[in-house]
Coordinates of C-alpha atoms in Angstrom, one line a residue:
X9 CA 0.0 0.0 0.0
X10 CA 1.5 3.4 -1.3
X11 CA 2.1 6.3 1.7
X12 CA 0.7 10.1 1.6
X13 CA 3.5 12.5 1.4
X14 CA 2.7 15.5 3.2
X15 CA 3.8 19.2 2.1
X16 CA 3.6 21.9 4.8
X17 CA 4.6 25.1 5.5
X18 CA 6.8 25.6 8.6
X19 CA 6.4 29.2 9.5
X20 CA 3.7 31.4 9.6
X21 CA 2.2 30.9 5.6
X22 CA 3.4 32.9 2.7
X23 CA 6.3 30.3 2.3
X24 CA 5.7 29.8 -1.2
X25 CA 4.0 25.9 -0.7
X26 CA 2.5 26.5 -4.3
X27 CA 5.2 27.0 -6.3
X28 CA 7.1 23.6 -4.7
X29 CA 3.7 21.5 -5.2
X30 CA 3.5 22.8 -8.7
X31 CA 7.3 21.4 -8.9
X32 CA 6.7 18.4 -7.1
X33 CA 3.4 17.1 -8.7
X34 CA 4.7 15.5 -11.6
X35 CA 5.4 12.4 -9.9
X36 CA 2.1 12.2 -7.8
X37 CA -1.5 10.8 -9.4
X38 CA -3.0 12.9 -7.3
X39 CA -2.7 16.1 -4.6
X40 CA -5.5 16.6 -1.7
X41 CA -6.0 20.0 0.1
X42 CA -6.7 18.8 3.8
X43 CA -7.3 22.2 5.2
X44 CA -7.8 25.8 5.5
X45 CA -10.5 28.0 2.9
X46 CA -9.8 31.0 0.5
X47 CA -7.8 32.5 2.8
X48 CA -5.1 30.8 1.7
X49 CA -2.9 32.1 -1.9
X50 CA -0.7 29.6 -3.2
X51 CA 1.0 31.7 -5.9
X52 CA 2.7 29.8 -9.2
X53 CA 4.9 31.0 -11.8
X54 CA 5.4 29.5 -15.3
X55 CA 5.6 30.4 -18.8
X56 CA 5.9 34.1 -18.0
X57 CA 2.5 34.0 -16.5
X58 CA 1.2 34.3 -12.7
X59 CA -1.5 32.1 -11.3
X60 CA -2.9 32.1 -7.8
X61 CA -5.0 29.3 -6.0
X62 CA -6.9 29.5 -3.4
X63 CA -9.0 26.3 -2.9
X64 CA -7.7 24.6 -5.8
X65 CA -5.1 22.3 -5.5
X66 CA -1.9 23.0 -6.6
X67 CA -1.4 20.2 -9.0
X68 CA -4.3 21.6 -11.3
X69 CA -2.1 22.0 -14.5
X70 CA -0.3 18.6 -14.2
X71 CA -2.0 16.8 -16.9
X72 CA -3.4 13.4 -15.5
X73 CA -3.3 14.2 -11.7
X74 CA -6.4 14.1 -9.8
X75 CA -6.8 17.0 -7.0
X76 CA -8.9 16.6 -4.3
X77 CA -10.8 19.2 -2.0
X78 CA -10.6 17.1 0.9
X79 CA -13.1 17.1 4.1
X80 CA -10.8 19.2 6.1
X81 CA -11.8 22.4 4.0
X82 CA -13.8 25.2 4.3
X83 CA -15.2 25.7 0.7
X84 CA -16.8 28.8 -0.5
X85 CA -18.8 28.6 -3.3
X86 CA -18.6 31.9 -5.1
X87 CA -15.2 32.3 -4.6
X88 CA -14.2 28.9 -5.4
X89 CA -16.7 29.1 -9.2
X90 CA -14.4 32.1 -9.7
X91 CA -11.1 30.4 -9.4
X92 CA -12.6 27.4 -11.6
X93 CA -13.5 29.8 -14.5
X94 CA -10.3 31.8 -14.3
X95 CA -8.3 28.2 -14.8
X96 CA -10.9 27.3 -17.0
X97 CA -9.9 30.5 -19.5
X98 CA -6.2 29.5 -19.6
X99 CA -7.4 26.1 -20.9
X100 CA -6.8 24.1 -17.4
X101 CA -10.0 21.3 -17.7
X102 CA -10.8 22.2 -14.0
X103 CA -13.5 19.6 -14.2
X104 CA -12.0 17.0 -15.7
X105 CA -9.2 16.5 -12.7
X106 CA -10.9 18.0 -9.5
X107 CA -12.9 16.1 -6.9
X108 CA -14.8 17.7 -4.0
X109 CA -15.0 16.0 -0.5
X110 CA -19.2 15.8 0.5
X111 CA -17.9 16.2 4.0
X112 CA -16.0 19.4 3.1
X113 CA -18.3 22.3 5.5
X114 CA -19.7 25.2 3.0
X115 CA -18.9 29.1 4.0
X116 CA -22.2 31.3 3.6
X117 CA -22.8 34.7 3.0
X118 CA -23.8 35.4 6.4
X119 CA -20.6 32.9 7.8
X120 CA -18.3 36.5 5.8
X121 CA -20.9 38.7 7.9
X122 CA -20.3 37.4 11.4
X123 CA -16.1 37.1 10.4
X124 CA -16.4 41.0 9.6
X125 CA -18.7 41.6 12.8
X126 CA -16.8 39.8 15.2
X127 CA -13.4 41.5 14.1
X128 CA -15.5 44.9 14.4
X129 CA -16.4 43.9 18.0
X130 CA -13.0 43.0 19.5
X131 CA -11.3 46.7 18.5
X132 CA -7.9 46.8 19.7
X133 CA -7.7 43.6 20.1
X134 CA -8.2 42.3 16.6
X135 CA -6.8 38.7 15.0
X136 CA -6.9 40.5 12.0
X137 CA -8.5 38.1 9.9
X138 CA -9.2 38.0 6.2
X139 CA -12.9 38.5 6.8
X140 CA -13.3 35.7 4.0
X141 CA -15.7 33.6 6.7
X142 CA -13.4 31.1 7.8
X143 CA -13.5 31.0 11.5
X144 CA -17.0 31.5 12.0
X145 CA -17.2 28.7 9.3
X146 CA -14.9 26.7 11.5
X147 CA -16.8 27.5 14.4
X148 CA -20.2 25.9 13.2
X149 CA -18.3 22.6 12.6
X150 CA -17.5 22.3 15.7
X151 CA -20.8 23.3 17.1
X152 CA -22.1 20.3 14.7
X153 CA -24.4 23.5 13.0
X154 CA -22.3 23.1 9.8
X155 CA -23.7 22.9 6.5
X156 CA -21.9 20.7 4.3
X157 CA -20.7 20.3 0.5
X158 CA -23.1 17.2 0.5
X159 CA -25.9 19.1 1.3
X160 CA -26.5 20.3 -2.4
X161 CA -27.4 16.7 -3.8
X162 CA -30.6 17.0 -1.1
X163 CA -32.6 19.4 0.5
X164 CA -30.0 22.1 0.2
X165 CA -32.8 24.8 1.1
X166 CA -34.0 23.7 4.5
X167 CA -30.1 23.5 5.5
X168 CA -29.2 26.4 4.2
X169 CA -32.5 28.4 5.9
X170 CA -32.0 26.4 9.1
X171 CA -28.1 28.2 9.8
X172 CA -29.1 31.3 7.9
X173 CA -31.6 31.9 10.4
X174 CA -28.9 31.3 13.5
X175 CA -26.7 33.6 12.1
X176 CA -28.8 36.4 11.9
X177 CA -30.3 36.1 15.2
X178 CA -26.3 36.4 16.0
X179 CA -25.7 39.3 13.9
X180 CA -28.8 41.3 15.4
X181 CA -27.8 40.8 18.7
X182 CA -23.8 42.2 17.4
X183 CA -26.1 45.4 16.2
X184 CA -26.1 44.1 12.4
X185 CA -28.8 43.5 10.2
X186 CA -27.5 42.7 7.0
X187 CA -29.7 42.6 3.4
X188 CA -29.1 39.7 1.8
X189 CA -30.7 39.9 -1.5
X190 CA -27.9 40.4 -3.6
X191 CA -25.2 37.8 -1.5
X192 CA -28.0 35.2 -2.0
X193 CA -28.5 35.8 -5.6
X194 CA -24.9 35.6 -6.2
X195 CA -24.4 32.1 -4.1
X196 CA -27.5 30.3 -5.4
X197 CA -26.1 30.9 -8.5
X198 CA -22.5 29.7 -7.7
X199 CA -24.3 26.0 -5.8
X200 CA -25.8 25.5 -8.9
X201 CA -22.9 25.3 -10.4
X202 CA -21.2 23.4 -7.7
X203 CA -23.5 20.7 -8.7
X204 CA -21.9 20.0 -11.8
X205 CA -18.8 19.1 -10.3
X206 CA -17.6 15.8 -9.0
X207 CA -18.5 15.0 -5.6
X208 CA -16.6 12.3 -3.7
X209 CA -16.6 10.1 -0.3
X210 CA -13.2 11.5 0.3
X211 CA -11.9 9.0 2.7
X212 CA -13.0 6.2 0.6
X213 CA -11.6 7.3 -3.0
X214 CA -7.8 8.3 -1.0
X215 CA -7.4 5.2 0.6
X216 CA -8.6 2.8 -2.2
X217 CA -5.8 5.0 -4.2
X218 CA -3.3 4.3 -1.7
X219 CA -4.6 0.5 -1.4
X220 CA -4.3 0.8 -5.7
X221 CA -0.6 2.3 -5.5
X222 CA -1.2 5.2 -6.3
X223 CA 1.2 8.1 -5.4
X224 CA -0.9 11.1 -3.4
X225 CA 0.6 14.2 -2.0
X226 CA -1.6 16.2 0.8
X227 CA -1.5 20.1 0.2
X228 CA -1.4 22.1 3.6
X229 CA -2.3 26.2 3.8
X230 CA -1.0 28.7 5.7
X231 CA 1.9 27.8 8.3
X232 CA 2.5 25.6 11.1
X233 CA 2.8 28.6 13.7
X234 CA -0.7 29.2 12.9
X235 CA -1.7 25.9 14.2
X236 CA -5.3 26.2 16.0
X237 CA -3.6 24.2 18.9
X238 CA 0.0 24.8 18.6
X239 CA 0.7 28.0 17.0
X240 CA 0.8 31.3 18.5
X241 CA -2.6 31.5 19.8
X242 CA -4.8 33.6 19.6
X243 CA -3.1 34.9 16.6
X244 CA -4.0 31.8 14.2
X245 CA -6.2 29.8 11.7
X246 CA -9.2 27.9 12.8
X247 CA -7.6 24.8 11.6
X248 CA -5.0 22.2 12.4
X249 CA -2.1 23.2 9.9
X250 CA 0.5 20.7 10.7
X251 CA 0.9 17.1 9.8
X252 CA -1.8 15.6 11.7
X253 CA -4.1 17.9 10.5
X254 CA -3.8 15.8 6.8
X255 CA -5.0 12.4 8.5
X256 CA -8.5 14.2 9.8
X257 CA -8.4 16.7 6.7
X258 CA -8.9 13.5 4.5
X259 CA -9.4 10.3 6.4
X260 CA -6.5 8.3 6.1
X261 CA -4.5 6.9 9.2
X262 CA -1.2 8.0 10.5
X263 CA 0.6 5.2 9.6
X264 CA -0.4 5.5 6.0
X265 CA 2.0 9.0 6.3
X266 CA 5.2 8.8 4.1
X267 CA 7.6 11.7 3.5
X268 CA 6.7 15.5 5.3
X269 CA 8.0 18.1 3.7
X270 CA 8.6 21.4 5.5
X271 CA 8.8 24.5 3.9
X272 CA 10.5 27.6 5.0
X273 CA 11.4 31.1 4.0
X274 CA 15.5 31.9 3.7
X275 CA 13.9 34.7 6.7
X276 CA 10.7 35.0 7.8
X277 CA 7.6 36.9 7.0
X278 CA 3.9 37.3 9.0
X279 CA 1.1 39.0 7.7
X280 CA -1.9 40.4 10.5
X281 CA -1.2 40.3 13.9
X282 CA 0.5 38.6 16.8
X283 CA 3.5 37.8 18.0
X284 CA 6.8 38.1 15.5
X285 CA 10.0 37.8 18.1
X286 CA 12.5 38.8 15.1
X287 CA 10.5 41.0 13.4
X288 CA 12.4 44.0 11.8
X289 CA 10.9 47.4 11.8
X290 CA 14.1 49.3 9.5
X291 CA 15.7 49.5 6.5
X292 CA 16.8 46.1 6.0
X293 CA 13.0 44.6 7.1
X294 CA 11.8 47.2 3.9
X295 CA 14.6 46.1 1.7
X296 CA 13.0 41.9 2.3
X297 CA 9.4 43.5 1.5
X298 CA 10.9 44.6 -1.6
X299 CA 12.7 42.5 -2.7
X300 CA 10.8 39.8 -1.9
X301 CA 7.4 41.6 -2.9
X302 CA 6.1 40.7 0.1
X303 CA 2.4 41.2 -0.4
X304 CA -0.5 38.6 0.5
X305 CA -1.5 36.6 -2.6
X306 CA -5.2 36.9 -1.2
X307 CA -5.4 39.9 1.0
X308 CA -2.7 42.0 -1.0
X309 CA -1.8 43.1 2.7
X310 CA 2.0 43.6 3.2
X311 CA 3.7 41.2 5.1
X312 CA 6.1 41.8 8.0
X313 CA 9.4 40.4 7.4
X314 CA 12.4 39.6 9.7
X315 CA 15.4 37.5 10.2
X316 CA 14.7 33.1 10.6
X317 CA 13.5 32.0 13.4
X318 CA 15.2 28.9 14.5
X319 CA 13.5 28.4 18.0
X320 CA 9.7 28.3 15.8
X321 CA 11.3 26.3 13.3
X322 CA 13.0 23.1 15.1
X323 CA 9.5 23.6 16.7
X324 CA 7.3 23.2 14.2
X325 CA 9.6 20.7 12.4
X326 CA 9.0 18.3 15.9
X327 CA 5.5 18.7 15.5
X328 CA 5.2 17.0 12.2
X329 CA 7.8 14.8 11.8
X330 CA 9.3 16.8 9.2
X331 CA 12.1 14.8 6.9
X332 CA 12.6 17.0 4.1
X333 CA 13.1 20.9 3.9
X334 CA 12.7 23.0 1.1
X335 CA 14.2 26.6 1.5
X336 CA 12.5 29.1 -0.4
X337 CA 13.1 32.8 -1.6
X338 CA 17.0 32.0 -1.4
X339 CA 18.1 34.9 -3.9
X340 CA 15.8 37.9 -1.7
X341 CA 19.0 37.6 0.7
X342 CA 21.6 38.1 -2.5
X343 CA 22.3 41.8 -1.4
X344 CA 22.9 41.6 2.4
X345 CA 26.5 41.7 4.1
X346 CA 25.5 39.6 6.8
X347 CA 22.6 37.9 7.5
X348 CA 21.5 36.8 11.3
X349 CA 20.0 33.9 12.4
X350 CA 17.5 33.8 15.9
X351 CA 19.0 30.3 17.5
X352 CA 17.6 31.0 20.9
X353 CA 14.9 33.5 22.9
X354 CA 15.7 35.5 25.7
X355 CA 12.5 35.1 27.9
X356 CA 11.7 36.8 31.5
X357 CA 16.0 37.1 31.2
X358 CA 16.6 33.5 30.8
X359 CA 17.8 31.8 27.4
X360 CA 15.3 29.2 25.7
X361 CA 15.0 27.3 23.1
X362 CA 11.5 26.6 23.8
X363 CA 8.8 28.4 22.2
X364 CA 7.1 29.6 25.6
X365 CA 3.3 29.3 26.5
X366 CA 2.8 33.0 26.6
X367 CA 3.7 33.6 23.1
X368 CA 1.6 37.0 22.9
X369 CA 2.3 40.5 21.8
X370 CA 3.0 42.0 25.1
X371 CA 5.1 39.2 26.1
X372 CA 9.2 40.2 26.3
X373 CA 10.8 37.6 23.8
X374 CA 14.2 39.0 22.8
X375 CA 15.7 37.2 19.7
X376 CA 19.5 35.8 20.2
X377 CA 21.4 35.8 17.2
X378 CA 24.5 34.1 15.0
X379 CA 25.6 36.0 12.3
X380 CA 26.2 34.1 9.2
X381 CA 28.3 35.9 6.5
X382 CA 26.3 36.8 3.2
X383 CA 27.2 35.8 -0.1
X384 CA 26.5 39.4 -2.0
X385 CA 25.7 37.7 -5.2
X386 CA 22.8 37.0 -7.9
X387 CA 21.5 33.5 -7.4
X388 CA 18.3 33.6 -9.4
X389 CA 20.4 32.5 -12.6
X390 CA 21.9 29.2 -10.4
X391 CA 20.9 26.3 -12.0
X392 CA 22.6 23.7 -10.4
X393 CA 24.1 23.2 -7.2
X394 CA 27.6 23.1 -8.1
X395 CA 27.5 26.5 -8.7
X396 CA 26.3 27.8 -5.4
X397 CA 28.6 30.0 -3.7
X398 CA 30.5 29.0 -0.5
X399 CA 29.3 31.8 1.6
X400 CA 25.7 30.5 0.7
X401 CA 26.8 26.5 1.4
X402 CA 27.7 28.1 4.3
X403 CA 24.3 29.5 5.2
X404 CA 22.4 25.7 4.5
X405 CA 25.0 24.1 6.2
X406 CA 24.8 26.1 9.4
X407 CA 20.7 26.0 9.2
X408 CA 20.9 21.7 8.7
X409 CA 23.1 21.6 11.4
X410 CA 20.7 23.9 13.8
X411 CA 17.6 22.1 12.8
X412 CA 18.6 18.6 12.6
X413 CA 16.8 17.9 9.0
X414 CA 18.7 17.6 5.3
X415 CA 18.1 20.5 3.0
X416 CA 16.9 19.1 -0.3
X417 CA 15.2 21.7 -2.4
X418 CA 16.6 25.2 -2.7
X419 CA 14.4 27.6 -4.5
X420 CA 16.5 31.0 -6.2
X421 CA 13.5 32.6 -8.0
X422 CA 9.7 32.7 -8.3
X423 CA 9.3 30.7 -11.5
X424 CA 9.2 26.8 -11.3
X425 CA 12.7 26.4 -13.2
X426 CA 14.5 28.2 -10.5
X427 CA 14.2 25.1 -8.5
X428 CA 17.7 23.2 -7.3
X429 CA 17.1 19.3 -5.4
X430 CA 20.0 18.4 -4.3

């Protein structure tokens, strides 16, 4: 029986998991999202053309993969109806290669409507959400008031009406009483069209490919420090982003988990709030935005940036059992004279390497650094490893050694052919 091969990202989203999936899927029949909604980007580059998924799988344009929206996501029908026709116009046969999971819980208008109000209500103290109706979404899972993908091939109505109803009673009580007419036009519209596509037992058709032989790779969003239960809480997704996440995200057992592969930024980036220990606020924090165009695929919101964080890495590299990592956005470091490295927090004034409980904004977390010499030159035409320069072997030597796992994809540019495996 073949394994799942599990592709993550280590720090908190943004670090560029589309790109490597697009890379990766030509020797997978098939790639699963097991999590998270549309507020997730994964941004691709090839043929001189920019792409961005958002509930899609990444392993759309491979040719004969299958891609599965597994039960683990948060689906919203008139964004996802969007994506599918923009695929659809470049000549991807959306239909053709995508599955949706029945068990996979439906965002509704008023699910965006209660995200919005319930960011309104906690003024200063704001996640900062992407108001795209994921939590609330999440929340109603929980609650077992969900409204599921399923749901369309029955009495879609009477479900739909039945949490509708909840939701404004929660909203007039918040002070809101939205008009619906035009939301509701626009989403009956998008279910219909839902309707047409293939709808799947998701458990059942990924394990009787496994069973079969069949090579799958499960497709994680956003970043492991945004872990419902282990990230930096409060400041996080409403889902499990790590590996364990991918066995209830699609309904395959643990043991039936092959090859994790973590990725991470060459630095680090957040976007919203919370806690960011080597976040810097100065020139050289402006000149990563740039040169990295750090900007949110979804939210176009500008993304913090900082030095790597080693303490959150080996961290979230324990949590899933992580036995591959792929570096990413190598080359955004080409111009810097030395380039720092946090290998330890200094917490209460006592040195860690622990990522503490009280992980919050307010919370005194000074970063310790090594500095690692910079290797002041243009990587994005490096093709092969051979020709990486010793100042940079330096740099993945020092991180393998830190974080205890091999290095075996190093990404120099945005499009898929500035890929090196080692």
């Amino acid at each position: 029986m073949a394994k799942v091969d599990v592709l993550l990202g280590l720090q908190w989203g943004d670090e560029g998991k589309g790109k490597i999936v697009d890379v990766l899927t030509p020797n997978y029949d098939m790639v699963a999202r097991f999590q998270g909604g549309p507020n997730a980007g994964h941004t691709l580059h090839f043929d001189g053309k920019k792409y961005v998924l958002r509930s899609i799988p990444s392993g759309i344009f491979q040719k004969d993969t299958i891609n599965v929206v597994g039960n683990g996501v948060v689906l919203d029908p008139v964004r996802f109806i969007e994506e599918a026709k923009e695929l659809q116009k470049s000549g991807c046969s959306v239909k053709d290669k995508l599955r949706i999971a029945r068990k996979a819980h439906l965002i509704l208008p008023t699910h965006r409507l209660l995200d919005a109000a319930n960011e309104k209500a906690l003024k200063g103290s704001k996640i900062g959400t992407t108001g795209r109706g994921i939590g609330p979404t999440y929340t109603d899972k929980t609650a077992r008031y969900g409204v599921r993908v399923g749901e369309i091939e029955g009495d879609f109505d009477k479900a739909y009406n039945t949490a509708k109803e909840r939701h404004l009673a929660r909203l007039a009580a918040m002070g809101e009483m939205p008009d619906l007419t035009d939301l509701e036009k626009e989403y009956f519209d998008a279910i219909e069209q839902l309707k047409t596509f293939k709808l799947i037992d998701c458990e059942y058709e990924i394990n009787a490919a496994l069973h079969d032989g069949k090579k799958v790779l499960a497709e994680g969003a956003q970043g492991s420090m945004l872990d419902v239960d282990y990230g930096t809480y409060p400041f996080v997704t409403s889902s499990n982003t790590i590996a364990s996440g991918c066995c209830t995200g699609l309904g395959i057992a643990p043991q039936q988990i092959g090859h994790v592969f973590g990725i991470f930024k060459a630095y680090c980036t957040r976007v919203g709030a919370g806690p960011f220990p080597t976040e810097l606020q100065d020139e050289v924090g402006h000149e990563m935005a740039v040169r990295g165009a750090e900007f949110g695929a979804v939210t176009g919101r500008p993304r913090r940036c900082g030095w790597i964080d080693l303490v959150a890495l080996k961290y979230t590299i324990m949590l899933s059992g992580v036995t591959d990592l792929i570096m990413m956005k190598s080359d955004v470091l080409d111009t810097f004279k030395e380039i720092k490295a946090c290998r330890a927090y200094r917490v209460n004034g006592k040195e860690t390497q622990r990522v503490p409980f009280h992980f919050t904004d307010d919370d005194s977390i000074e970063p310790i650094y090594d500095t690692i010499p910079g290797w002041q030159c243009d990587l994005t035409a490096v093709t092969r490893e051979a020709d990486f320069p010793a100042a940079f072997r330096n740099y993945i030597a020092y991180l393998e050694n830190a974080l205890g796992c091999p290095i075996k994809i190093v990404s120099v540019g945005p499009d898929r052919k500035q890929t090196i495996v080692r």
